Coordinates of C-alpha atoms in Angstrom, one line a residue:
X150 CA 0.4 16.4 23.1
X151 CA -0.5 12.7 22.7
X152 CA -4.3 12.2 21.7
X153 CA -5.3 9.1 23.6
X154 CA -9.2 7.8 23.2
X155 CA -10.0 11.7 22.6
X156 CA -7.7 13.0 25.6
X157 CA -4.7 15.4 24.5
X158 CA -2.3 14.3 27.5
X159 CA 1.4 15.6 27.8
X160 CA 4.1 13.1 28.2
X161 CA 4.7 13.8 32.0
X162 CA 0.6 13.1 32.5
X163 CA 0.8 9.8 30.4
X164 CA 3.3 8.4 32.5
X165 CA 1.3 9.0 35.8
X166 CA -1.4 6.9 34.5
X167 CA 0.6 4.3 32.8
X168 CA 4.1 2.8 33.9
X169 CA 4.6 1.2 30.8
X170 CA 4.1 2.6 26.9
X171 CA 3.1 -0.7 25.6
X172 CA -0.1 -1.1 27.7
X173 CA -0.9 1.1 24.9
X174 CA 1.2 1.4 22.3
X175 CA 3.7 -1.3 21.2
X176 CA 5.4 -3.0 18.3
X177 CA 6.1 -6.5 19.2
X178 CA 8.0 -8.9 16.8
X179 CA 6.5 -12.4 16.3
X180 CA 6.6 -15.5 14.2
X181 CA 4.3 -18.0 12.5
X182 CA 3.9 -21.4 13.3
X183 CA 1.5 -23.1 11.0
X184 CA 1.3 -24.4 7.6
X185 CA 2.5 -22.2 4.7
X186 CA 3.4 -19.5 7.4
X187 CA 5.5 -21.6 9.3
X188 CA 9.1 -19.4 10.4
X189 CA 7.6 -16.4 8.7
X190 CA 8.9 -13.2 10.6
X191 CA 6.5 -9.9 11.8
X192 CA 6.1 -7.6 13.7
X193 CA 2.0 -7.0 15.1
X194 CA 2.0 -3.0 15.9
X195 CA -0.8 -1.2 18.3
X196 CA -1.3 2.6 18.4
X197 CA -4.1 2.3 20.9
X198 CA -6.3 2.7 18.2
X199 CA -4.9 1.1 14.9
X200 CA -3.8 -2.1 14.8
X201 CA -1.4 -4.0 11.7
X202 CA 1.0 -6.4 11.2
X203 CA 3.8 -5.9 9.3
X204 CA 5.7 -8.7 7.5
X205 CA 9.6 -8.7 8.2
X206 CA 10.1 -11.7 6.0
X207 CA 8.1 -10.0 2.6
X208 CA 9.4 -6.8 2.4
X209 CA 8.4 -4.9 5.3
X210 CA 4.7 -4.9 4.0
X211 CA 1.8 -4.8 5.6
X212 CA -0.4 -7.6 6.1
X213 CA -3.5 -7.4 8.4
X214 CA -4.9 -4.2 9.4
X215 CA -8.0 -3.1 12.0
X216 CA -9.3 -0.2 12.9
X217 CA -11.5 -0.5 16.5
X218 CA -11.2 -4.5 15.4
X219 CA -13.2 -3.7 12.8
X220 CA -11.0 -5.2 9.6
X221 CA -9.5 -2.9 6.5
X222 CA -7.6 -5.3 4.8
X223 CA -8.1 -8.2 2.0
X224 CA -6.3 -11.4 3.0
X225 CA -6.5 -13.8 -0.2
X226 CA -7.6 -17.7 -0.1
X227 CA -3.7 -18.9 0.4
X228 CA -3.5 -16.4 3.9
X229 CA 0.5 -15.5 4.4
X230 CA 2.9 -17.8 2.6
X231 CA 6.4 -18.2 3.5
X232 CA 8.7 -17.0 0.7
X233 CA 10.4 -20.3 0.6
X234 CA 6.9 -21.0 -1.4
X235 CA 7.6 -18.3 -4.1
X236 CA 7.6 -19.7 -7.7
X237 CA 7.9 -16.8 -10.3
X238 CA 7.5 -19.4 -13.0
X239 CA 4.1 -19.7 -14.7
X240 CA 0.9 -18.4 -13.2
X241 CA 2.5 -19.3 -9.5
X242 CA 2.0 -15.3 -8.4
X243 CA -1.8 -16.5 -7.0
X244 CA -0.5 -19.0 -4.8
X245 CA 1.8 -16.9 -2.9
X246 CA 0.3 -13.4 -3.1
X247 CA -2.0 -13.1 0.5
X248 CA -3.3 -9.5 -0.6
X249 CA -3.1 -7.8 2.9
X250 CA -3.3 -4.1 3.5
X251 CA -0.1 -3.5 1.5
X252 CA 1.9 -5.8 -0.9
X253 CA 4.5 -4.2 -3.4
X254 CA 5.3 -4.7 -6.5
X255 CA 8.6 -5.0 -8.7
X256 CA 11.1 -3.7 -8.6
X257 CA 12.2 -4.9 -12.4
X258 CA 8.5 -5.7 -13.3
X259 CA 5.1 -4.5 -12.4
X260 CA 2.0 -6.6 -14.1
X261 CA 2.3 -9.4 -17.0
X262 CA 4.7 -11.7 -17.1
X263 CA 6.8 -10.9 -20.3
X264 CA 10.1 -11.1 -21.9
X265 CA 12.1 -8.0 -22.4
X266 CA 15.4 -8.3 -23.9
X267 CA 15.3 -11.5 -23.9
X268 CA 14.9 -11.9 -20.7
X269 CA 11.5 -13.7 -18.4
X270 CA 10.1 -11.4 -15.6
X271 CA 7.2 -12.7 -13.7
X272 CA 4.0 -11.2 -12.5
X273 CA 4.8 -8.3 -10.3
X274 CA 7.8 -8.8 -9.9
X275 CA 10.3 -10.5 -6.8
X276 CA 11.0 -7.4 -3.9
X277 CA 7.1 -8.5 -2.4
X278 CA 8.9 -11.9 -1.4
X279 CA 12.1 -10.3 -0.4
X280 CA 12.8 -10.7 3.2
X281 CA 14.4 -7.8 5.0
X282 CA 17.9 -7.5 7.0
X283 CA 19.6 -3.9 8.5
X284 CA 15.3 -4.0 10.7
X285 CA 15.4 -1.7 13.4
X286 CA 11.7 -1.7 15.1
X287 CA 11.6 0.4 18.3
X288 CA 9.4 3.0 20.1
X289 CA 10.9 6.7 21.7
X290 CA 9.5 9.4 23.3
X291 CA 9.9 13.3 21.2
X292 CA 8.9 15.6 23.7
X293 CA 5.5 14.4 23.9
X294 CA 4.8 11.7 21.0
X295 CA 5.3 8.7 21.6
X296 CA 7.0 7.4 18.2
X297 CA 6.7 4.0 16.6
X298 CA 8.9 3.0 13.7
X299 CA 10.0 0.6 11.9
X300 CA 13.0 0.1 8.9
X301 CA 14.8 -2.0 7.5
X302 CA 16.3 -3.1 3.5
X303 CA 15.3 -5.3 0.8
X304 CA 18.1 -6.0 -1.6
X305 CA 17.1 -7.1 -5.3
X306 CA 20.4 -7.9 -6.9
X307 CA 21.9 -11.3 -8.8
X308 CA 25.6 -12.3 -10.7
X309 CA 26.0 -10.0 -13.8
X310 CA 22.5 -8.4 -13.4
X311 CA 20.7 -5.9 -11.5
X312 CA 21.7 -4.5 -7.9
X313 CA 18.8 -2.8 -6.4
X314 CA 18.1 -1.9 -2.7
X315 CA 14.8 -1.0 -1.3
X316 CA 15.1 1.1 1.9
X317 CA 11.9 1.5 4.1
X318 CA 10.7 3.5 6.9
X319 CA 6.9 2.8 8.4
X320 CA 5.8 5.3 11.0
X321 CA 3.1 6.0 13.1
X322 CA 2.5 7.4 17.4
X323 CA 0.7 6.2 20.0
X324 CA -3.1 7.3 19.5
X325 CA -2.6 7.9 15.5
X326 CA -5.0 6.4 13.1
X327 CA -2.4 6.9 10.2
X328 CA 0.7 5.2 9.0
X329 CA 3.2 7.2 6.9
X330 CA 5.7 4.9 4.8
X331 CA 9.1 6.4 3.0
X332 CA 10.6 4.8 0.1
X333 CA 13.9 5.1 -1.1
X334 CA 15.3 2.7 -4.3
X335 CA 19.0 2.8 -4.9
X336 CA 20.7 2.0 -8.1
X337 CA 23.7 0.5 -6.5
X338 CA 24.8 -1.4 -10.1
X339 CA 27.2 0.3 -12.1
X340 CA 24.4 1.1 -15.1
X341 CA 21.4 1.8 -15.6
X342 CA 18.3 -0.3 -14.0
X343 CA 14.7 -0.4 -15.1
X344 CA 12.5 0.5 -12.1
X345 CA 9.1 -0.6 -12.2
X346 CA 7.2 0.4 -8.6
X347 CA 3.8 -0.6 -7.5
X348 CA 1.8 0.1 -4.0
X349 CA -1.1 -3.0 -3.7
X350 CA -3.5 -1.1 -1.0
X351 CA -6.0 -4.3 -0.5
X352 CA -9.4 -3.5 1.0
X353 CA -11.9 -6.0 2.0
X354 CA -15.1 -6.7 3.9
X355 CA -16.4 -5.8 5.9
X356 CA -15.0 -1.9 4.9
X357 CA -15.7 -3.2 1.1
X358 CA -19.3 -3.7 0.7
X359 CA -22.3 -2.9 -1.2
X360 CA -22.4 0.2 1.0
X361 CA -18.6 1.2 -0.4
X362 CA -17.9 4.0 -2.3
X363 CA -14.8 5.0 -4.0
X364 CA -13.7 8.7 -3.8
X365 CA -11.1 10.5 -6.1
X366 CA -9.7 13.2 -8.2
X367 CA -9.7 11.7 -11.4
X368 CA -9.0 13.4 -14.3
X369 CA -9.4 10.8 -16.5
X370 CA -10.3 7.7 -16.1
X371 CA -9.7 4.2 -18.6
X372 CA -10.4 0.8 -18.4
X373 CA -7.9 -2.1 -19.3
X374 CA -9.5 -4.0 -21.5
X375 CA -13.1 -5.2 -22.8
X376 CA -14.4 -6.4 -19.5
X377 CA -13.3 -3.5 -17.6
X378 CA -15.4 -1.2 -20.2
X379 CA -17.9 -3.4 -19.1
X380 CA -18.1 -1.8 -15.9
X381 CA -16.3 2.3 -16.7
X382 CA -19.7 3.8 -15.5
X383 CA -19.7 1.6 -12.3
X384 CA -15.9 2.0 -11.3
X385 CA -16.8 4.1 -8.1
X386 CA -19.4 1.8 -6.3
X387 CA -19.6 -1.6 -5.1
X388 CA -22.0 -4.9 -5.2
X389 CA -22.3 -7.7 -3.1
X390 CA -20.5 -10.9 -4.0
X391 CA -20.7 -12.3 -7.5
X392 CA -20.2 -16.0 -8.5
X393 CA -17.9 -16.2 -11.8
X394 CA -17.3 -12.4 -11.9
X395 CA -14.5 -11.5 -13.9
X396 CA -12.1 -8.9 -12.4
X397 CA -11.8 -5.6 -14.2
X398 CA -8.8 -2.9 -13.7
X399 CA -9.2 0.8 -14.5
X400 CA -6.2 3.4 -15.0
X401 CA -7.0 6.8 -13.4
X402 CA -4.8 10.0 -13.8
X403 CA -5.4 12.3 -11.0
X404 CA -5.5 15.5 -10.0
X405 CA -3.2 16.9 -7.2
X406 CA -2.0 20.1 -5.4
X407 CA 1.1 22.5 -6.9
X408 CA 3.2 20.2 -4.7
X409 CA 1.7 16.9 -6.4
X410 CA -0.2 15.4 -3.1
X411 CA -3.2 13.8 -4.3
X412 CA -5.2 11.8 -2.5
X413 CA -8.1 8.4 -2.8
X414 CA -10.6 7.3 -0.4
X415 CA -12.4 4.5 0.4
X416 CA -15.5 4.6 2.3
X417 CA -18.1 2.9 4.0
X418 CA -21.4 4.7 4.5
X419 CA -23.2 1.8 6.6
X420 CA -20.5 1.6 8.9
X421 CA -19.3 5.1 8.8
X422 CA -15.7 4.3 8.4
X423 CA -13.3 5.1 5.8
X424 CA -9.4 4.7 4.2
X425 CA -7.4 7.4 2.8
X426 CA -4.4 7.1 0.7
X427 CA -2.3 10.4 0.5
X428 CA 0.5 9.9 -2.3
X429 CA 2.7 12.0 -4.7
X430 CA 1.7 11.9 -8.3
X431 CA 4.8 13.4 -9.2
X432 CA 6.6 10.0 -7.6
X433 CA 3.9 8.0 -8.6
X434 CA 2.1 9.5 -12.0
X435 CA -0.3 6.5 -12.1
X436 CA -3.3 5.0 -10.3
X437 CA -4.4 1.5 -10.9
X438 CA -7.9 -0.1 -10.0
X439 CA -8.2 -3.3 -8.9
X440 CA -12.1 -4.1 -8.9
X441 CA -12.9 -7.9 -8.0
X442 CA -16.0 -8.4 -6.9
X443 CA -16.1 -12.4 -7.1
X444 CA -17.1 -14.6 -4.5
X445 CA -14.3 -16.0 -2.0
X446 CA -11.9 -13.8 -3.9
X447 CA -13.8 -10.0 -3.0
X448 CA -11.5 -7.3 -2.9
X449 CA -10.4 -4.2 -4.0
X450 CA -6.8 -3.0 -4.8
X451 CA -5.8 0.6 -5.3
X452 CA -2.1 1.3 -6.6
X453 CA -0.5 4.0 -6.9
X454 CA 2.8 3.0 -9.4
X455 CA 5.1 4.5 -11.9
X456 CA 4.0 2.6 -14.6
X457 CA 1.1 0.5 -16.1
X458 CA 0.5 -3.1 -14.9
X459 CA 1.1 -5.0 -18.7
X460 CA 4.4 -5.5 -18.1
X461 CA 8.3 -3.8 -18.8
X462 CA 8.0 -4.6 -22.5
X463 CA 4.4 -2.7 -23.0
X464 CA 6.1 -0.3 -21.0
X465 CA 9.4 0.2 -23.1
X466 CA 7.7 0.0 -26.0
X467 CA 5.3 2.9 -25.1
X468 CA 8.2 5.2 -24.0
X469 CA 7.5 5.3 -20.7
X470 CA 9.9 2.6 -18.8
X471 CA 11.7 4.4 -15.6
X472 CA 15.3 3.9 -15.1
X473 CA 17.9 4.6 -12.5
X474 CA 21.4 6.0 -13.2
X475 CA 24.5 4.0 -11.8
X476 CA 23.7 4.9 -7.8
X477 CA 20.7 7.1 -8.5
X478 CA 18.0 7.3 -5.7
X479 CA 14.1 7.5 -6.4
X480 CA 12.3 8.5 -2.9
X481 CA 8.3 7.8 -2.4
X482 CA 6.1 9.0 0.3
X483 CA 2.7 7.7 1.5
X484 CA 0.1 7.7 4.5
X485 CA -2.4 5.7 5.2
X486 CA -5.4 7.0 7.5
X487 CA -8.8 6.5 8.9
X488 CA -11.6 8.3 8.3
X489 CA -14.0 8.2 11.3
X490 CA -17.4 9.0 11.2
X491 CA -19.4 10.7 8.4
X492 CA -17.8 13.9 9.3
X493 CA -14.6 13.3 8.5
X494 CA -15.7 11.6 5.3
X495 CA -17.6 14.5 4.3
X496 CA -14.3 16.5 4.8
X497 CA -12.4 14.2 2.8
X498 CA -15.2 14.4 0.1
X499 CA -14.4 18.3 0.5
X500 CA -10.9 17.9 -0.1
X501 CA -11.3 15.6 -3.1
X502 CA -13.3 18.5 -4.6
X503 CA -11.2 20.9 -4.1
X504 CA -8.6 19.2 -5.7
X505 CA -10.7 18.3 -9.0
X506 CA -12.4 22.1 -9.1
X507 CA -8.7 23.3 -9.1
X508 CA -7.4 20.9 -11.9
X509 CA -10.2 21.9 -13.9
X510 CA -9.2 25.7 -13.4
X511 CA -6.0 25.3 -14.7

C-alpha cells in the first residue's frame, strides 16, 4: 500500500482518485537559465511529501531539499555553479562548491590539496563536478508503490592515469519521506587506483538553529585541530550566527549493529523536525563534522567517508589509503529520512542508544 498524507491506499484506489501519478509524485528534468547556472541540467523530484533537486550535470547530487516547504539543505553564497566554472587550482574549491543537501567528494582526493607522488590533487577532489551520461530517470508502478528512480555514471578517468567510474542509483516512492542512494566505484584501469570517498550531507536554517541538536553513536570522538578543541565539549549543539567564527571539524568513530548500519541525526526541537542519515560503517569507517557557525556562511556538514579529510598523502602516510584492484568494485549504501514530530525523534534518540549501550557491551 501507498501511504499518501496518512492514507494507506492500494494502487487500483489511487488511480480512481487521480488520472495521473505526477499530480503527486513526479520527477521532472529541468535546466537553469541564469548567471553561473546557466545550461546546468536537473532533475526537481516530488514524493507528495519530500521535495529535492537532483543535479544531472554535478554528479547526480543533491542540491535543494524540503520537507512540507520547510528547507533541510545549505546552499552556499556562490548558489549552483556550472561545472564549466570548476578551477581545481589554488583555493578555487569555495567558488564552485554550492553545499546543497548532498555534494561528493573524490574520488582520488578527499580534503587538502596536496601532492602525492608527485603529483597535485585539489580540494575534494573532481567527481562532485562530473556531469553524468548512461541517466535514466523514470517512475513505475510495483504492485502498489509507486517507484521513483533515478541513475546514471560519472566517469573519472584521463591519458596514462586513472580510469574510475561512479555508478548511482537514488530512490524513493510516492508518499516517502526518505531517499535511499547506491554507490558502486569501478576500477576499470588496468592497476591499482587510490579511492578516496566522501558523502557532504549540508544542513542549514531554518532545520540548523540554536534549537539544533546533533544525535549519534559515537564512540569516540576528536577534533582536527586547535580550534576545533576549542569547541570538543560543544560538538552536539548549535548557536545562533557568529561574525568571524572560525569553522571547526570533528572526527567521530561510531558505533553500529553486527551488520555495520549506524546511524546520525539531526534535529530541531522548536520546529519538531529532524534528518536521519542511515550508513554502513563497514563501507564508510569514518564520520566527519563539519561545524560552521559563521554568519552568511551557517551550516553544518556531516560525512560519512573512507578516509580523513587532510588529504591522500596524510592518508598514505598513516596506512590507511584505500585502493582498488584492476576492475575491482567498492559498493555504498545510504538513506536519507525525515523525522516528524517529537515522537519519531524520541524513537530515533531510542535507537541511537541502543546502538551505543550495545557497543559498550561488547
Amino acid at each position: 500500500m501507498a501511504n499518501i498524507f496518512g492514507e494507506e491506499l492500494s494502487r487500483k484506489e489511487f488511480l480512481k482518485r487521480v488520472g495521473n501519478a505526477g499530480q503527486i509524485a513526479y520527477i521532472r528534468p529541468c535546466e537553469l537559465k541564469d548567471g553561473k547556472s546557466d545550461g546546468l541540467r536537473a532533475f526537481d523530484v516530488t514524493t507528495g511529501e519530500l521535495d529535492f533537486t537532483v543535479l544531472q550535470d554535478k554528479c547526480l547530487d543533491i542540491a535543494h531539499m524540503k520537507y512540507k516547504g520547510v528547507n533541510i539543505s545549505f546552499l552556499s553564497k556562490p548558489g549552483l555553479v556550472s561545472p564549466e566554472y570548476f578551477n581545481p587550482y589554488g583555493n578555487e574549491f569555495g567558488r564552485s562548491f554550492e553545499g546543497g543537501m548532498l555534494y561528493t567528494c573524490g574520488l582520488s582526493n578527499v580534503g587538502s590539496p596536496c601532492v602525492d607522488g608527485g603529483k597535485q590533487y585539489n580540494q575534494h577532489g573532481r567527481i562532485g563536478q562530473t556531469p553524468a551520461s548512461n541517466i535514466s530517470a523514470f517512475t513505475r508502478w510495483e504492485e502498489d508503490e509507486y517507484i521513483l528512480e533515478i541513475s546514471g555514471q560519472m566517469r573519472q578517468a584521463a591519458l596514462f592515469e586513472e580510469n574510475l567510474v561512479l555508478s548511482r542509483r537514488i530512490t524513493t516512492r510516492m508518499g516517502a519521506k526518505t531517499i535511499r542512494i547506491h554507490d558502486e566505484v569501478e576500477n576499470q584501469s588496468f592497476c591499482k587506483e587510490a579511492l578516496m570517498i566522501l558523502y557532504h550531507f549540508n544542513f542549514g536554517y531554518p532545520v540548523l538553529d540554536s534549537d539544533t541538536r546533533l544525535i549519534l553513536p559515537a564512540v569516540e570522538t576528536k577534533p582536527r585541530d586547535e580550534e576545533a578543541e576549542k569547541g570538543l565539549k560543544e560538538y552536539s549543539v548549535f548557536c545562533s550566527p557568529v561574525d568571524q567564527y572560525d569553522e571547526q571539524v570533528f572526527y567521530h568513530r561510531l558505533a553500529g549493529e553486527r551488520n555495520g548500519d549506524t546511524l546520525v541525526g539531526v534535529a530541531n526541537d522548536r520546529l519538531q523536525l529532524g534528518v536521519y542519515i542511515k550508513y554502513n560503517i563497514r563501507q564508510l569507517p569514518r564520520l566527519i563534522q563539519w561545524k560552521s557557525m559563521k554568519s552568511g556562511d551557517y551550516a553544518l556538514g556531516i560525512e560519512p567517508a573512507n578516509c580523513l579529510v587532510e588529504g591522500r598523502s596524510a592518508e598514505r602516510e598513516r596506512g590507511t589509503l584505500q585502493e582498488l584492484e584492476p576492475f575491482e568494485k567498492a559498493c555504498f549504501d545510504l538513506e536519507i529520512g525525515i523525522l516528524d514530530g517529537m515522537e519519531e525523534i524520541r524513537d530515533f534518540e531510542n535507537k541511537v542508544k541502543y546502538l551505543e549501550e550495545t557497543k559498550s557491551k561488547e
